[in-house]
mmCIF file of C-alpha atoms in Angstrom:
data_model
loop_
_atom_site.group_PDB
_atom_site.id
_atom_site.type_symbol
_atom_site.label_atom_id
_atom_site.label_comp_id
_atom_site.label_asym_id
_atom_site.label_seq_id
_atom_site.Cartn_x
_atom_site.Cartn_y
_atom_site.Cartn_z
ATOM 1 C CA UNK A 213 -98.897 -169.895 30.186
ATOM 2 C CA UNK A 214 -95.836 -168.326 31.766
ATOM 3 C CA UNK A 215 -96.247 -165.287 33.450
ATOM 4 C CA UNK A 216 -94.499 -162.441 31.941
ATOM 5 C CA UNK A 217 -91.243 -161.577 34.070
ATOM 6 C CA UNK A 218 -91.654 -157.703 35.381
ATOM 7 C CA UNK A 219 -88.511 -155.970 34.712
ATOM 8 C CA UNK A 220 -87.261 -152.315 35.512
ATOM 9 C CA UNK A 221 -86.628 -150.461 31.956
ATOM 10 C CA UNK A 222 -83.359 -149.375 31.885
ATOM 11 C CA UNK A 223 -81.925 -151.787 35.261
ATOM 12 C CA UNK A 224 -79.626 -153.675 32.623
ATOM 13 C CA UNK A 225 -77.570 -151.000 31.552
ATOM 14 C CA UNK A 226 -77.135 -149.814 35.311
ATOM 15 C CA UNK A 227 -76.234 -153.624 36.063
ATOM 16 C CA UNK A 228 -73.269 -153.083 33.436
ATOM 17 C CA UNK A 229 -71.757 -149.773 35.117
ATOM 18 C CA UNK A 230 -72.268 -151.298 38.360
ATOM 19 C CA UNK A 231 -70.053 -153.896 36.469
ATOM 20 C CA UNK A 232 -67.631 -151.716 35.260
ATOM 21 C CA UNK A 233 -66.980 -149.516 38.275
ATOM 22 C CA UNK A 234 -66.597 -152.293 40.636
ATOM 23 C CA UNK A 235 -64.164 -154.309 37.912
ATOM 24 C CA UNK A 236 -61.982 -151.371 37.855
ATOM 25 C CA UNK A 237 -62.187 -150.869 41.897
ATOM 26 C CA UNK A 238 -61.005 -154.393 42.259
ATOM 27 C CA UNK A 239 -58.555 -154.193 39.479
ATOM 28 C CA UNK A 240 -56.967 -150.959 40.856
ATOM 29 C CA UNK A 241 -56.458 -152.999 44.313
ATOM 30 C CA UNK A 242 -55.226 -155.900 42.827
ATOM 31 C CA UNK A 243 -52.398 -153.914 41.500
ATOM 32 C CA UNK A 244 -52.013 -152.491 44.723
ATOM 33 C CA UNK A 245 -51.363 -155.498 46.996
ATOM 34 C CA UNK A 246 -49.083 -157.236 43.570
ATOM 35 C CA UNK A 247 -46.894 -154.280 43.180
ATOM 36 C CA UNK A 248 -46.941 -152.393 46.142
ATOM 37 C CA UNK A 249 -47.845 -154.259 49.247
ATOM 38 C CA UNK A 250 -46.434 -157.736 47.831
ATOM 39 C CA UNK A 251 -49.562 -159.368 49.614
ATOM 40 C CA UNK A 252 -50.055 -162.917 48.308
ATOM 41 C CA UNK A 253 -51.975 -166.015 49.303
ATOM 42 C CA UNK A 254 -50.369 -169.393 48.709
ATOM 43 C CA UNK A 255 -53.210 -171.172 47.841
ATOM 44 C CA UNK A 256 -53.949 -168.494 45.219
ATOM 45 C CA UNK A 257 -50.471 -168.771 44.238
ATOM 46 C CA UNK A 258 -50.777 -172.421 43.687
ATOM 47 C CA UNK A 259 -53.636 -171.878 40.801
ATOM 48 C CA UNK A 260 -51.494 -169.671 39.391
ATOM 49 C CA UNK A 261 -48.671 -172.151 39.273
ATOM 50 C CA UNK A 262 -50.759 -175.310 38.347
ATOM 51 C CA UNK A 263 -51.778 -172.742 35.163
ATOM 52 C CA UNK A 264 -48.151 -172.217 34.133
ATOM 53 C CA UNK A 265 -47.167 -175.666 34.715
ATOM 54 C CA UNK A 266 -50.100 -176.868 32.220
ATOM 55 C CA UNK A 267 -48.432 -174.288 29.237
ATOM 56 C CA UNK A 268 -44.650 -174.479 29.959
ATOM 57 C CA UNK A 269 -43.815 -177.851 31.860
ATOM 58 C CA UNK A 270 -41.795 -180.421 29.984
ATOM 59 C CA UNK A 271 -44.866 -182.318 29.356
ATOM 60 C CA UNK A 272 -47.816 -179.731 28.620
ATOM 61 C CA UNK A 273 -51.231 -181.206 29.914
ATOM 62 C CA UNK A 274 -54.251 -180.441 31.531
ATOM 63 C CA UNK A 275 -53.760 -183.549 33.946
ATOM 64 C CA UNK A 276 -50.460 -181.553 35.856
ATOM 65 C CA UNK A 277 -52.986 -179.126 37.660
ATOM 66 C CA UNK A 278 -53.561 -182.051 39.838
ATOM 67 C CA UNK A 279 -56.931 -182.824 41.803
ATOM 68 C CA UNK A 280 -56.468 -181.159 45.228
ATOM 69 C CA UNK A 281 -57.660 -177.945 43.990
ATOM 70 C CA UNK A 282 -60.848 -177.040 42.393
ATOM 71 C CA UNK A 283 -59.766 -176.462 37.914
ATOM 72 C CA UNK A 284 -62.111 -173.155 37.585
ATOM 73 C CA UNK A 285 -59.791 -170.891 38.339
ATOM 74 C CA UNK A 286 -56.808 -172.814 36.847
ATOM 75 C CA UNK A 287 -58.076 -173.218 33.918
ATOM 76 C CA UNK A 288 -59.641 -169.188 33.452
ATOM 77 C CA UNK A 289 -55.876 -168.274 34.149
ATOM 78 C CA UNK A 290 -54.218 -170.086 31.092
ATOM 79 C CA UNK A 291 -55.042 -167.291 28.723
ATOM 80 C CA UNK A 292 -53.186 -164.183 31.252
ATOM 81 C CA UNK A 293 -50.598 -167.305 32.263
ATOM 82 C CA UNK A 294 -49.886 -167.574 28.719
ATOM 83 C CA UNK A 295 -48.807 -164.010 28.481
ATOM 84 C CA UNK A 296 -46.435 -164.839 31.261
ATOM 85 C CA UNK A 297 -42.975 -164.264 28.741
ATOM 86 C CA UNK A 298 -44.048 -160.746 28.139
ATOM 87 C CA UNK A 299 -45.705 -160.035 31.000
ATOM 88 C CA UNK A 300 -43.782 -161.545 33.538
ATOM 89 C CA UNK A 301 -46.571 -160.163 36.353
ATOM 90 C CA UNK A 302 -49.059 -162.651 35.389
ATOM 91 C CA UNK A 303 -47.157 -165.273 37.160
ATOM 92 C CA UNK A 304 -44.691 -163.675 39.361
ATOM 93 C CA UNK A 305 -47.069 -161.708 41.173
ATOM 94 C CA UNK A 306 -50.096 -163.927 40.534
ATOM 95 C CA UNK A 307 -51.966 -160.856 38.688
ATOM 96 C CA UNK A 308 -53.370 -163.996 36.329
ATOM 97 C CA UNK A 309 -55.325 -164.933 38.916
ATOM 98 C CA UNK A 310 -56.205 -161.562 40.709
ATOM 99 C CA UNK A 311 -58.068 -160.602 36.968
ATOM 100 C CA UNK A 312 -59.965 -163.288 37.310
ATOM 101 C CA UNK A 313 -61.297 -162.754 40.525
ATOM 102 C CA UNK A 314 -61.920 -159.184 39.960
ATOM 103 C CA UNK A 315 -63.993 -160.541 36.892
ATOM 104 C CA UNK A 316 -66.074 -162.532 38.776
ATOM 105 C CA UNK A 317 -66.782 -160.208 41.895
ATOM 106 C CA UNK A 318 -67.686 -157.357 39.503
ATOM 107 C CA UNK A 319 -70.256 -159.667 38.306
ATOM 108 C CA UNK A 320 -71.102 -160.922 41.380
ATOM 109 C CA UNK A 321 -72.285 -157.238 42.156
ATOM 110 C CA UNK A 322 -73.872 -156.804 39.045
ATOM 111 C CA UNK A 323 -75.936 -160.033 39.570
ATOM 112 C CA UNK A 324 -77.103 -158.292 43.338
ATOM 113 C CA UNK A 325 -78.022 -155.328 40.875
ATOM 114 C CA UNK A 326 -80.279 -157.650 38.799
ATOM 115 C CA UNK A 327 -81.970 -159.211 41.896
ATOM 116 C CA UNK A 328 -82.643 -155.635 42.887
ATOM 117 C CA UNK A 329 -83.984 -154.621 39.754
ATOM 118 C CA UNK A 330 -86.257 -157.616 39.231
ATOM 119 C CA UNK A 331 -87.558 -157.300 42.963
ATOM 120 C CA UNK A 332 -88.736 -154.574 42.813
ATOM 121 C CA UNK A 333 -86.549 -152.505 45.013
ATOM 122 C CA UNK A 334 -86.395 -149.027 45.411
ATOM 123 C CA UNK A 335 -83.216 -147.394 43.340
ATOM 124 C CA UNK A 336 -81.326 -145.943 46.437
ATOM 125 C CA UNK A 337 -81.723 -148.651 48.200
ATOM 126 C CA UNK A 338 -80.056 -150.741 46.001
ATOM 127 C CA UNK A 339 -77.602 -148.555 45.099
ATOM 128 C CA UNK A 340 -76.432 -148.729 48.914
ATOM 129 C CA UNK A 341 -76.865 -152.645 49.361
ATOM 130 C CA UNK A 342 -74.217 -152.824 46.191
ATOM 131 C CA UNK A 343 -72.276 -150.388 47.860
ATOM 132 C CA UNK A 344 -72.411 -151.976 50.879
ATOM 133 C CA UNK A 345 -71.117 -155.338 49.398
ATOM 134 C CA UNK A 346 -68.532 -153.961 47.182
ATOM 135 C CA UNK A 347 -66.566 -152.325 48.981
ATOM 136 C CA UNK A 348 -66.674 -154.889 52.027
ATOM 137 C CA UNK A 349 -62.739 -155.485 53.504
ATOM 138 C CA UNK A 350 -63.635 -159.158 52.796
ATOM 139 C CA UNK A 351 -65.241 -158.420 49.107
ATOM 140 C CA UNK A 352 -62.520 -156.638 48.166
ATOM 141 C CA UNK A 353 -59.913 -158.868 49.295
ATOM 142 C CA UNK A 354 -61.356 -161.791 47.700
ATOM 143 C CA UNK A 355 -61.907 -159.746 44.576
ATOM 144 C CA UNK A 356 -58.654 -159.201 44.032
ATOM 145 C CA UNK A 357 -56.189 -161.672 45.120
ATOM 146 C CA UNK A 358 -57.036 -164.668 43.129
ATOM 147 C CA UNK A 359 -58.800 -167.351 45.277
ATOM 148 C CA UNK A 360 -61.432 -169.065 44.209
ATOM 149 C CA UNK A 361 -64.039 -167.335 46.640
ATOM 150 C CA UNK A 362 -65.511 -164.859 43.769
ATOM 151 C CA UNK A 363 -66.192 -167.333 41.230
ATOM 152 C CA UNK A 364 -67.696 -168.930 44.013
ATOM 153 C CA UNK A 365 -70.007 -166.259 45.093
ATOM 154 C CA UNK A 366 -70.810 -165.486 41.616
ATOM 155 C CA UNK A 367 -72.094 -168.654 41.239
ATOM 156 C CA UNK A 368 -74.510 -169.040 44.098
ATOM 157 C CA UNK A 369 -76.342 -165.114 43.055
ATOM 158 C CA UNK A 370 -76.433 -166.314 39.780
ATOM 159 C CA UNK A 371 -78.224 -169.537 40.559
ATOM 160 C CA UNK A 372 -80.211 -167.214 43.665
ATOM 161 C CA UNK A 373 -81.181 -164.931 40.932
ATOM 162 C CA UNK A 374 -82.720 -167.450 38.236
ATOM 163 C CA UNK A 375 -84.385 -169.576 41.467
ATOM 164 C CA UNK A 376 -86.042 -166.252 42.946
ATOM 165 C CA UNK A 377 -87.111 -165.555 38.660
ATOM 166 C CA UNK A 378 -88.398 -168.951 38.597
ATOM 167 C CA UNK A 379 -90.757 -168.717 41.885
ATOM 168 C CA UNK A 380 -92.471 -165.762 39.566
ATOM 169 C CA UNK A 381 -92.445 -167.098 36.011
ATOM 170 C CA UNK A 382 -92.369 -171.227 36.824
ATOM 171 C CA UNK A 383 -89.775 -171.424 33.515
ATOM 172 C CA UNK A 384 -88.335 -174.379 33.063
ATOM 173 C CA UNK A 385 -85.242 -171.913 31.999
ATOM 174 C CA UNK A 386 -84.391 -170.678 34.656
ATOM 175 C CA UNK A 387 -84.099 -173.692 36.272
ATOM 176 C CA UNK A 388 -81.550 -174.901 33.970
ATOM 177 C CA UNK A 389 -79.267 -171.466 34.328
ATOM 178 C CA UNK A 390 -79.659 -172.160 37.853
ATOM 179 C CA UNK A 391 -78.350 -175.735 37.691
ATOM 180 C CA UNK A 392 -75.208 -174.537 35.223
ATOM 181 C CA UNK A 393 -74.649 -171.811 38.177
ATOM 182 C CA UNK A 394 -74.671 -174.069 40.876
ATOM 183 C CA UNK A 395 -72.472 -176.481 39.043
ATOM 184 C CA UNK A 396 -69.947 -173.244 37.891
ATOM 185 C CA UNK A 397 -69.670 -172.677 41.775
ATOM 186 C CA UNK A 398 -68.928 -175.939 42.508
ATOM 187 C CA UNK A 399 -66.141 -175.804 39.708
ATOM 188 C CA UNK A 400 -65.028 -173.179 41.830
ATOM 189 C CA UNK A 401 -65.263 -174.916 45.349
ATOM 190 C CA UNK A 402 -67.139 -177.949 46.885
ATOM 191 C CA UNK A 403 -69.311 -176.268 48.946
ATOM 192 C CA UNK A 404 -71.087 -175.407 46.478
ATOM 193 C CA UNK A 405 -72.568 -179.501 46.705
ATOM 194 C CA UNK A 406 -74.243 -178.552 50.092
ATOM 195 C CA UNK A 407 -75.900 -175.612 48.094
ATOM 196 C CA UNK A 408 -76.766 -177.849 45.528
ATOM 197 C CA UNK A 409 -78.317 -180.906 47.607
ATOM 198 C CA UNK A 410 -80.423 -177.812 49.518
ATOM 199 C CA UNK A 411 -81.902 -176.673 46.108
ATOM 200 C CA UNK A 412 -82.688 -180.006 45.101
ATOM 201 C CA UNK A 413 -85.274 -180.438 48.329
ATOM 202 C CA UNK A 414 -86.741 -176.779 48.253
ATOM 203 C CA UNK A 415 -87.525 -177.052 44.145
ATOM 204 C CA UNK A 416 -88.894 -180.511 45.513
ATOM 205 C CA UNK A 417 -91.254 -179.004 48.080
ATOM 206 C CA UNK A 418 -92.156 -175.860 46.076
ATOM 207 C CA UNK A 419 -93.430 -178.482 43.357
ATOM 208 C CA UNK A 420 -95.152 -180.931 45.645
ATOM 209 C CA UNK A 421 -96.819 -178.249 47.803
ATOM 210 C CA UNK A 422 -98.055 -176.571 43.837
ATOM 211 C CA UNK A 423 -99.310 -179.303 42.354
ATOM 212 C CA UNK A 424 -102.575 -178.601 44.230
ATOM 213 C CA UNK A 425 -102.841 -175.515 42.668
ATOM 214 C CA UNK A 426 -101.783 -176.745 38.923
ATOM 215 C CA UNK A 427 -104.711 -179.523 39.660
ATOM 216 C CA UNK A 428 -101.571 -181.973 38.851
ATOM 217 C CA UNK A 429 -103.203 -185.337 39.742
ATOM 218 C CA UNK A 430 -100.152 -187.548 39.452
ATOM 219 C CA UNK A 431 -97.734 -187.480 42.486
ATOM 220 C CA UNK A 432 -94.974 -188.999 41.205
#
């Protein structure tokens, strides 16, 4: 039987302010460095453009984002790109892609949160560790400027989360969560095949090294 998961009552709903108030900190910046500063990034800039080019090129297609970029965070911007004629912001100043980063930090923090909560850890403590990693410099520029780092990193704690879950329950679930993670991160950038190629040996070894206590006597 699978061990029930422990859980902290109430830790969800905190995980979804911790959600909201770090979306709207990284929102609030994003407008700051579009409008005010003018601070872009080409590469993010490039996403941006691939994402217009697929909606209002001569030839509309998926196929014009090209391949030297990873499509995550194309692709998540053709919605706000599509709003582009009435909001010309989307595209001009690459606020398309900043939403979508601030999306994905936000839940990047709330996914710390949930680690937190399912650990075991004390509340305050917690509460500063999120702290702590929201309002890094390097959080908050990536959560706001529309690289693909925060998809990124919102991958790998979602796939940390459901691996550390799966070391208590042994759920074949959250294994497979933890493979679509991996593979959403590496949607968002390569590295994420290194992560992926690491998890592969260390579920290996966890197995190989239980099977003496499941009394498994096949190897293979």
């Amino acid at each position: 039987l699978v061990p029930k998961f422990k859980e902290r009552k109430g830790w969800r709903r905190q995980a979804n302010m911790v959600f909201v108030i770090t979306l709207s900190l990284y929102l609030v910046i994003a407008c700051w460095l579009a409008f005010d500063v003018q601070y872009y990034l080409g590469d993010a800039l490039s996403r941006t453009q691939a994402a217009q080019s697929i909606i209002f090129s001569r030839n509309p297609n998926l196929s014009v984002m090209g391949f030297v970029f990873t499509p995550l965070t194309t692709v998540l911007q053709l919605p706000l790109v599509s709003l582009t004629p009435w909001i010309p912001a989307m595209s001009s100043q690459g606020l398309a892609g900043a939403i979508i980063s601030a999306l994905f930090m936000a839940g990047s923090a709330r996914e710390l949160w949930l680690i937190a909560s399912e650990r075991g850890v004390r509340f305050w403590y917690a509460v500063a560790v999120i702290a702590i990693f929201a309002v890094h410099p390097m959080t908050l520029l990536y959560g706001a400027t529309g690289m693909s780092e925060a998809p990124f990193i919102y991958g790998v704690l979602w796939a940390s989360r459901r691996l550390i879950r799966w070391t208590s329950t042994d759920g074949v679930h959250d294994l497979v969560v933890a493979g679509f993670a991996l593979a959403l991160a590496f949607l968002a950038r390569y590295d994420a095949l290194v992560m992926a190629f690491v998890v592969m040996l260390l579920l290996g070894a966890m197995t190989w090294y239980s099977r003496f206590r499941r009394q498994w006597a096949d190897r293979a």
